[in-house]
Amino acid sequence: MDRHIRWLLVTPAVLIVIALTIFPLGFSLWVSFVQYDFTLGPEHPWVGLDNFVENWKDPVWRASLWRTVWFSLSMVAIELVLGMLLALAMLRPFRGRRALMTLFVIPLFISPVVVGGFFDLFVRRPYGIANQLASWVWPGTVTIDFSNDSPWLYIVLIIADVWQWTPFMFIIILAGLAAIPDTLYEAADLDGAKPRQSFLFVTLPLVLPVVLIAVTFRLIDAAKLFDIIFSLTRGGPGTDTYTTSYYLYQQGFEFFHLGQGTAGAWMFMIMLTFVSYWLVRRLLKPLEEAA
Amino acid sequence: MTSVPERSRDAAGATRVVRGGRFRVGGVVRFVFIGVYVAFLLLPLYWMAVTSIKSQDDQLSDPPVWFPSDPTSVNFADALNRFNGWKGLQNSLIIALVTTVLAVALGTTAAYSMARFRTGGKHLAFWFLSQRLMPPIAVIIPIFLLYSRYSEEWFGVTLIDTRIGLILLYTVFALPFTVWMMYAYFRQMPAELEEAALVDGCSRLQALLKIAWPLAAPGIVSAAAFAFIFAWTEFLFAQVLGRSEAVTVPVALAGMITFFQGNLYGQASALTVVSLVPAVLLGILVQRHLVRGLTLGAVQG
Amino acid sequence: MSDEVFHDPNVPQEDYLSGLRLARRDFLLKSGLAAAAIAAAPTWLQSEQAAAAIKASTSVGAVRDPIAANAVAAAKKHSGFSMGRVNEAGPQALDDKNFSGPLWEKLTGIKTNLTEAPFAQIRTKIITENLAKSGALDSVEVSPAWIPDFADQGVILPIDALVRKNKAQATVADLHPLYRALARYKGKTWGFFDDGDVWALYYRKDIFANAKLKAAYKTKFKRDLRVPRSWDEFNQVAQFITDQMAPKVYGTGMGRALGNPGNQFYFFQQFRANGGRFFNPQTMKAEIANAIGVKTMNQILLQNKASPPGVEKLDFVSGWGLWLQGKTAMIMAWPPTGRISENISQRDKAFSFLPKSQIVGKVGYARVPGQNGEHAGAFIKCVMATSENQDAAYLYNQWATSPSISLQRVMLPYTLRDPYRISHYRSPAYKKLWKGADQYLVTLAEAANDAVLDLSMSGAGDYANALDRAMTSMYAGKDVKEALDEAAREWDSITRKLGVAKQRASYANFLKYPGATSKNTIRKLGQAIKV
């Protein structure tokens, strides 16, 4: 009985995924190896690896890859640290905690493309408030062009992403923290552990699997960073804020060099697969042990 | 989702949650930190809110107007009636809710099987995750072709510019996270109760429906929240697969703020503010379960 | 050519057009009412414009416009059809939603199913529909720069036969010759031109008349302060005004944000006004990085220097915001500038994306420095080849762009359609929109006489994007020569990818358009329109 039902239970989920992805994946694999470019015409001759090579010939693609790496790493790192600190701070009850929790999740409900648009509004001169705010905390009058000057535009992009996604880290880590039974701390107390020691040796190891799942999903999404770029900088000035996803979107969708864009997407996915597989193996280990 | 409150209390250990861990951050530092974060969070939200009641003359003004002398509601009327606001809200709400139900139903059953019977092992788990790895651009055109042409030629159904088309797609995109969360949740949930039920003569399906699901309710609520969030905020596919009918909130908003001739910040703020109403309601509804529901594996005592 | 060919030859033009005249106070009152009842759908019916359009499309006699009326009569057999349209998201789409769409349905029973897309995505929507062939789109807005690709790939339909069949040749004859040429490619007509997007120089008359400023200028430069005629003079004057009046007023301030709508327009215009050419027509090597290119870029950077801080990220609409608040003294911009400066558009609640003008009555119009204004962007109404009812789509396009209906549409306060017909330029109704509107119309017609075109050839989008990126990187401090070299390399790489021979032919074809260079503008070809 169990033997049948176990497969029966996974089948609907697997089927709907396959049903909706098999054609797109097959099609995109084919597109990667043929000429599929609106400007070049309606024929689709086989071009071998040309589409893949074409990406590597473009310095913008190469730069976008590195930018994607350090963008996503720094965004997720900041979100992780902030989310962790916030979860620790919010762990014990206090008055108004419930209301704050509701407030904290609000950014998750705003589309990233809209968040990007609004951060653009905050930082643009002369209408934005960024310089006014900076003048409050910084001596003198601040006149930074936040959306055009390096490194400020990177900082703005990262802040926008952090604003949106820290709640995600926060919630998941808080859940992990909340699940640690008091008995463990009591045991650590009895052993004479200092707060810092009990954090390092009790809290961290126990919360690590939760952190990993949050980091994995955030990292995958951050690596595909598109919406905020799309609405905040459009990749500019020049190509200074092109992420790989934005580059591929431009090539494939805006200018309709679909063959090249799709081939790039496949290469990008393979890279991402390696990273996430490595993460997932670490993720699965504690889950396996849990059983 | 509705049967959550009472049942779950004993399930995931509400008492543990409330008392929480014992790691102490100095009281003052703790609240200063929370305060700074709240300010960081509120400032953009305040600016959105105040932008939504500014008249056009205050919108692009130098220096910026922190509070308008003549607040107006015209942006709301405009955004909702003239720029697809109502239509977007309606569509987004339906799409997000149905997606949530589908993703949770399919994801939970699959995760249960994977957790209890190790169905598919590591590979199936990673396969689900890998659905999230592909950059949208690789599949967006084929999905467009599938929806606008082949679904009609092959199966006689039109999916382009329909809610059902977006719902199906979002379900697929939301599944990886749902499956993974519920997978982890079921892993840490003790199997004894279900086994006892089986001994008492329950079928496996009954055990799932009557024992496991209610016990997993907090986890389901939080998985549902994230599925909802995904469907509520997705932009790129909605933009490409929608035309005039299946316009969602992000698409309506992007049309207002991200393009030339579209710096309708007042209207965009207004629609954003309105679109936060369901968000806040949902936040209030689930926040109690959200944290409890996310208590994942490996944290057993 | 005669301007009277499009209407009943027995009725003089003035009578015909006066039937459409706006009673301004009445109109104001009614749009105020419309604003009060913002949710009520049928407010469009109350507008004078709608009434005039209905009259022109249906009645007999003086106010009848045969182009419009014939289209309506012929389209009635398609009653009940739901016509797929694409228009630009935002104010432009309000035309379909509040005016043309409901009117067309009332007149013919054909419904409009509108897809709104941002400018760049209109192209994508059309291309993807062409791939899908689902028949979802019928009548689409196409920018002239896309016509070569769309025509070559069979995306849109040549309409010559349909024009002959519906005896609508006169509607083409009434177009400004520049716009008449733009819808043509490889000997065929691909749509009805529908938006005269020519740039002109808008300046503040009060600032240029300021005695103190004039005296100071004369002392400093030993010449009179006047509306600049070259870009060097423009930069000198702009910087002078900024030095004297900033932060209250800056010399200039034009939208420079990446892709919004794109800086290539500025370069295209000034580069050719400086005598540059884009490619070597034989080798197809890009020639934008030569001395003329560097000079052009340096001029553009000087304009930025005279602009308010943050100009590098200023989008076009925000640039209008500054202008309307009186913070800039001169801008080179699209025609709506003239209307919004006089608060024509802001009177309508539907037009809610710009602040009220504080410079009413203070705005002068001139040709842009270098004399050749860019004809930037624009729209042509085309019929999709994949349309399942090409006839209905064609008839809609004929009706909406017909002299009488298009006149109402370019006078609509809330959309951004600009005059493009000879009859628009001469319309008494338009001239009465505000004091000085006659001068405005003259300026637009003259600007079209001198206009140079966007690079309209295969791969136009790629070239424009590469240039736009290079320009914004220069705004952020990159060396001019280095950035231009990089853009030229990108252009060469695009040409190589698309095929040098194919691109050579495509460029040669572009060079045949009037306005492809500053040497073959409409005026130089002797076809200039006098208003």
mmCIF file with all atom_site columns, C-alpha atoms in Angstrom, chain A residues 205-281:
data_model
loop_
_atom_site.group_PDB
_atom_site.id
_atom_site.type_symbol
_atom_site.label_atom_id
_atom_site.label_alt_id
_atom_site.label_comp_id
_atom_site.label_asym_id
_atom_site.label_entity_id
_atom_site.label_seq_id
_atom_site.pdbx_PDB_ins_code
_atom_site.Cartn_x
_atom_site.Cartn_y
_atom_site.Cartn_z
_atom_site.occupancy
_atom_site.B_iso_or_equiv
_atom_site.pdbx_formal_charge
_atom_site.auth_seq_id
_atom_site.auth_comp_id
_atom_site.auth_asym_id
_atom_site.auth_atom_id
_atom_site.pdbx_PDB_model_num
ATOM 1  C CA . PRO A 1 205 ? 24.955 24.879 15.222  1.00 0.00 ? 205 PRO A CA 1
ATOM 2  C CA . LEU A 1 206 ? 21.267 24.347 15.820  1.00 0.00 ? 206 LEU A CA 1
ATOM 3  C CA . VAL A 1 207 ? 20.119 27.199 13.658  1.00 0.00 ? 207 VAL A CA 1
ATOM 4  C CA . LEU A 1 208 ? 22.555 26.436 10.870  1.00 0.00 ? 208 LEU A CA 1
ATOM 5  C CA . PRO A 1 209 ? 20.303 24.185 8.758   1.00 0.00 ? 209 PRO A CA 1
ATOM 6  C CA . VAL A 1 210 ? 17.619 26.831 8.757   1.00 0.00 ? 210 VAL A CA 1
ATOM 7  C CA . VAL A 1 211 ? 20.133 29.450 7.812   1.00 0.00 ? 211 VAL A CA 1
ATOM 8  C CA . LEU A 1 212 ? 21.357 27.271 4.989   1.00 0.00 ? 212 LEU A CA 1
ATOM 9  C CA . ILE A 1 213 ? 17.935 26.827 3.475   1.00 0.00 ? 213 ILE A CA 1
ATOM 10 C CA . ALA A 1 214 ? 17.342 30.560 3.610   1.00 0.00 ? 214 ALA A CA 1
ATOM 11 C CA . VAL A 1 215 ? 20.752 31.306 2.149   1.00 0.00 ? 215 VAL A CA 1
ATOM 12 C CA . THR A 1 216 ? 20.338 28.785 -0.636  1.00 0.00 ? 216 THR A CA 1
ATOM 13 C CA . PHE A 1 217 ? 17.056 30.191 -1.811  1.00 0.00 ? 217 PHE A CA 1
ATOM 14 C CA . ARG A 1 218 ? 18.164 33.782 -1.416  1.00 0.00 ? 218 ARG A CA 1
ATOM 15 C CA . LEU A 1 219 ? 21.403 33.138 -3.224  1.00 0.00 ? 219 LEU A CA 1
ATOM 16 C CA . ILE A 1 220 ? 19.659 31.523 -6.158  1.00 0.00 ? 220 ILE A CA 1
ATOM 17 C CA . ASP A 1 221 ? 17.264 34.447 -6.417  1.00 0.00 ? 221 ASP A CA 1
ATOM 18 C CA . ALA A 1 222 ? 19.961 37.059 -5.891  1.00 0.00 ? 222 ALA A CA 1
ATOM 19 C CA . ALA A 1 223 ? 22.059 35.497 -8.619  1.00 0.00 ? 223 ALA A CA 1
ATOM 20 C CA . LYS A 1 224 ? 19.126 36.039 -10.956 1.00 0.00 ? 224 LYS A CA 1
ATOM 21 C CA . LEU A 1 225 ? 18.820 39.659 -9.870  1.00 0.00 ? 225 LEU A CA 1
ATOM 22 C CA . PHE A 1 226 ? 16.803 41.421 -12.522 1.00 0.00 ? 226 PHE A CA 1
ATOM 23 C CA . ASP A 1 227 ? 13.808 43.435 -11.389 1.00 0.00 ? 227 ASP A CA 1
ATOM 24 C CA . ILE A 1 228 ? 15.613 46.017 -9.296  1.00 0.00 ? 228 ILE A CA 1
ATOM 25 C CA . ILE A 1 229 ? 18.171 46.624 -12.024 1.00 0.00 ? 229 ILE A CA 1
ATOM 26 C CA . PHE A 1 230 ? 15.402 46.863 -14.562 1.00 0.00 ? 230 PHE A CA 1
ATOM 27 C CA . SER A 1 231 ? 13.576 49.600 -12.720 1.00 0.00 ? 231 SER A CA 1
ATOM 28 C CA . LEU A 1 232 ? 16.406 51.383 -10.909 1.00 0.00 ? 232 LEU A CA 1
ATOM 29 C CA . THR A 1 233 ? 19.433 51.666 -13.194 1.00 0.00 ? 233 THR A CA 1
ATOM 30 C CA . ARG A 1 234 ? 18.631 49.824 -16.435 1.00 0.00 ? 234 ARG A CA 1
ATOM 31 C CA . GLY A 1 235 ? 22.150 48.502 -16.126 1.00 0.00 ? 235 GLY A CA 1
ATOM 32 C CA . GLY A 1 236 ? 23.675 51.955 -16.343 1.00 0.00 ? 236 GLY A CA 1
ATOM 33 C CA . PRO A 1 237 ? 25.496 54.185 -16.379 1.00 0.00 ? 237 PRO A CA 1
ATOM 34 C CA . GLY A 1 238 ? 27.021 52.500 -19.379 1.00 0.00 ? 238 GLY A CA 1
ATOM 35 C CA . THR A 1 239 ? 27.013 48.846 -18.476 1.00 0.00 ? 239 THR A CA 1
ATOM 36 C CA . ASP A 1 240 ? 28.190 49.395 -14.922 1.00 0.00 ? 240 ASP A CA 1
ATOM 37 C CA . THR A 1 241 ? 25.298 47.662 -13.220 1.00 0.00 ? 241 THR A CA 1
ATOM 38 C CA . TYR A 1 242 ? 24.548 44.917 -15.722 1.00 0.00 ? 242 TYR A CA 1
ATOM 39 C CA . THR A 1 243 ? 23.850 41.659 -13.981 1.00 0.00 ? 243 THR A CA 1
ATOM 40 C CA . THR A 1 244 ? 23.887 38.471 -15.994 1.00 0.00 ? 244 THR A CA 1
ATOM 41 C CA . SER A 1 245 ? 20.125 38.189 -15.867 1.00 0.00 ? 245 SER A CA 1
ATOM 42 C CA . TYR A 1 246 ? 19.697 41.726 -17.084 1.00 0.00 ? 246 TYR A CA 1
ATOM 43 C CA . TYR A 1 247 ? 22.224 41.188 -19.847 1.00 0.00 ? 247 TYR A CA 1
ATOM 44 C CA . LEU A 1 248 ? 20.436 38.060 -20.997 1.00 0.00 ? 248 LEU A CA 1
ATOM 45 C CA . TYR A 1 249 ? 17.096 39.812 -20.858 1.00 0.00 ? 249 TYR A CA 1
ATOM 46 C CA . GLN A 1 250 ? 18.404 42.587 -23.063 1.00 0.00 ? 250 GLN A CA 1
ATOM 47 C CA . GLN A 1 251 ? 20.034 40.291 -25.584 1.00 0.00 ? 251 GLN A CA 1
ATOM 48 C CA . GLY A 1 252 ? 17.244 37.766 -25.734 1.00 0.00 ? 252 GLY A CA 1
ATOM 49 C CA . PHE A 1 253 ? 14.166 39.776 -25.175 1.00 0.00 ? 253 PHE A CA 1
ATOM 50 C CA . GLU A 1 254 ? 14.672 43.414 -25.883 1.00 0.00 ? 254 GLU A CA 1
ATOM 51 C CA . PHE A 1 255 ? 16.813 42.964 -28.990 1.00 0.00 ? 255 PHE A CA 1
ATOM 52 C CA . PHE A 1 256 ? 15.613 39.495 -29.778 1.00 0.00 ? 256 PHE A CA 1
ATOM 53 C CA . HIS A 1 257 ? 18.945 37.748 -30.227 1.00 0.00 ? 257 HIS A CA 1
ATOM 54 C CA . LEU A 1 258 ? 17.164 34.832 -28.701 1.00 0.00 ? 258 LEU A CA 1
ATOM 55 C CA . GLY A 1 259 ? 19.745 32.201 -29.641 1.00 0.00 ? 259 GLY A CA 1
ATOM 56 C CA . GLN A 1 260 ? 22.525 34.049 -27.909 1.00 0.00 ? 260 GLN A CA 1
ATOM 57 C CA . GLY A 1 261 ? 20.441 34.993 -24.897 1.00 0.00 ? 261 GLY A CA 1
ATOM 58 C CA . THR A 1 262 ? 19.197 31.462 -24.396 1.00 0.00 ? 262 THR A CA 1
ATOM 59 C CA . ALA A 1 263 ? 22.647 29.933 -24.778 1.00 0.00 ? 263 ALA A CA 1
ATOM 60 C CA . GLY A 1 264 ? 23.888 32.369 -22.137 1.00 0.00 ? 264 GLY A CA 1
ATOM 61 C CA . ALA A 1 265 ? 21.022 31.404 -19.868 1.00 0.00 ? 265 ALA A CA 1
ATOM 62 C CA . TRP A 1 266 ? 21.959 27.738 -20.131 1.00 0.00 ? 266 TRP A CA 1
ATOM 63 C CA . MET A 1 267 ? 25.566 28.452 -19.289 1.00 0.00 ? 267 MET A CA 1
ATOM 64 C CA . PHE A 1 268 ? 24.478 30.550 -16.374 1.00 0.00 ? 268 PHE A CA 1
ATOM 65 C CA . MET A 1 269 ? 22.164 27.843 -15.131 1.00 0.00 ? 269 MET A CA 1
ATOM 66 C CA . ILE A 1 270 ? 24.940 25.275 -15.240 1.00 0.00 ? 270 ILE A CA 1
ATOM 67 C CA . MET A 1 271 ? 27.153 27.504 -13.133 1.00 0.00 ? 271 MET A CA 1
ATOM 68 C CA . LEU A 1 272 ? 24.323 28.104 -10.713 1.00 0.00 ? 272 LEU A CA 1
ATOM 69 C CA . THR A 1 273 ? 23.646 24.376 -10.525 1.00 0.00 ? 273 THR A CA 1
ATOM 70 C CA . PHE A 1 274 ? 27.167 23.682 -9.321  1.00 0.00 ? 274 PHE A CA 1
ATOM 71 C CA . VAL A 1 275 ? 26.905 26.293 -6.597  1.00 0.00 ? 275 VAL A CA 1
ATOM 72 C CA . SER A 1 276 ? 23.500 25.239 -5.419  1.00 0.00 ? 276 SER A CA 1
ATOM 73 C CA . TYR A 1 277 ? 24.280 21.544 -5.538  1.00 0.00 ? 277 TYR A CA 1
ATOM 74 C CA . TRP A 1 278 ? 27.231 22.175 -3.283  1.00 0.00 ? 278 TRP A CA 1
ATOM 75 C CA . LEU A 1 279 ? 24.994 24.115 -0.921  1.00 0.00 ? 279 LEU A CA 1
ATOM 76 C CA . VAL A 1 280 ? 22.227 21.577 -1.026  1.00 0.00 ? 280 VAL A CA 1
ATOM 77 C CA . ARG A 1 281 ? 24.493 18.736 -0.073  1.00 0.00 ? 281 ARG A CA 1
#
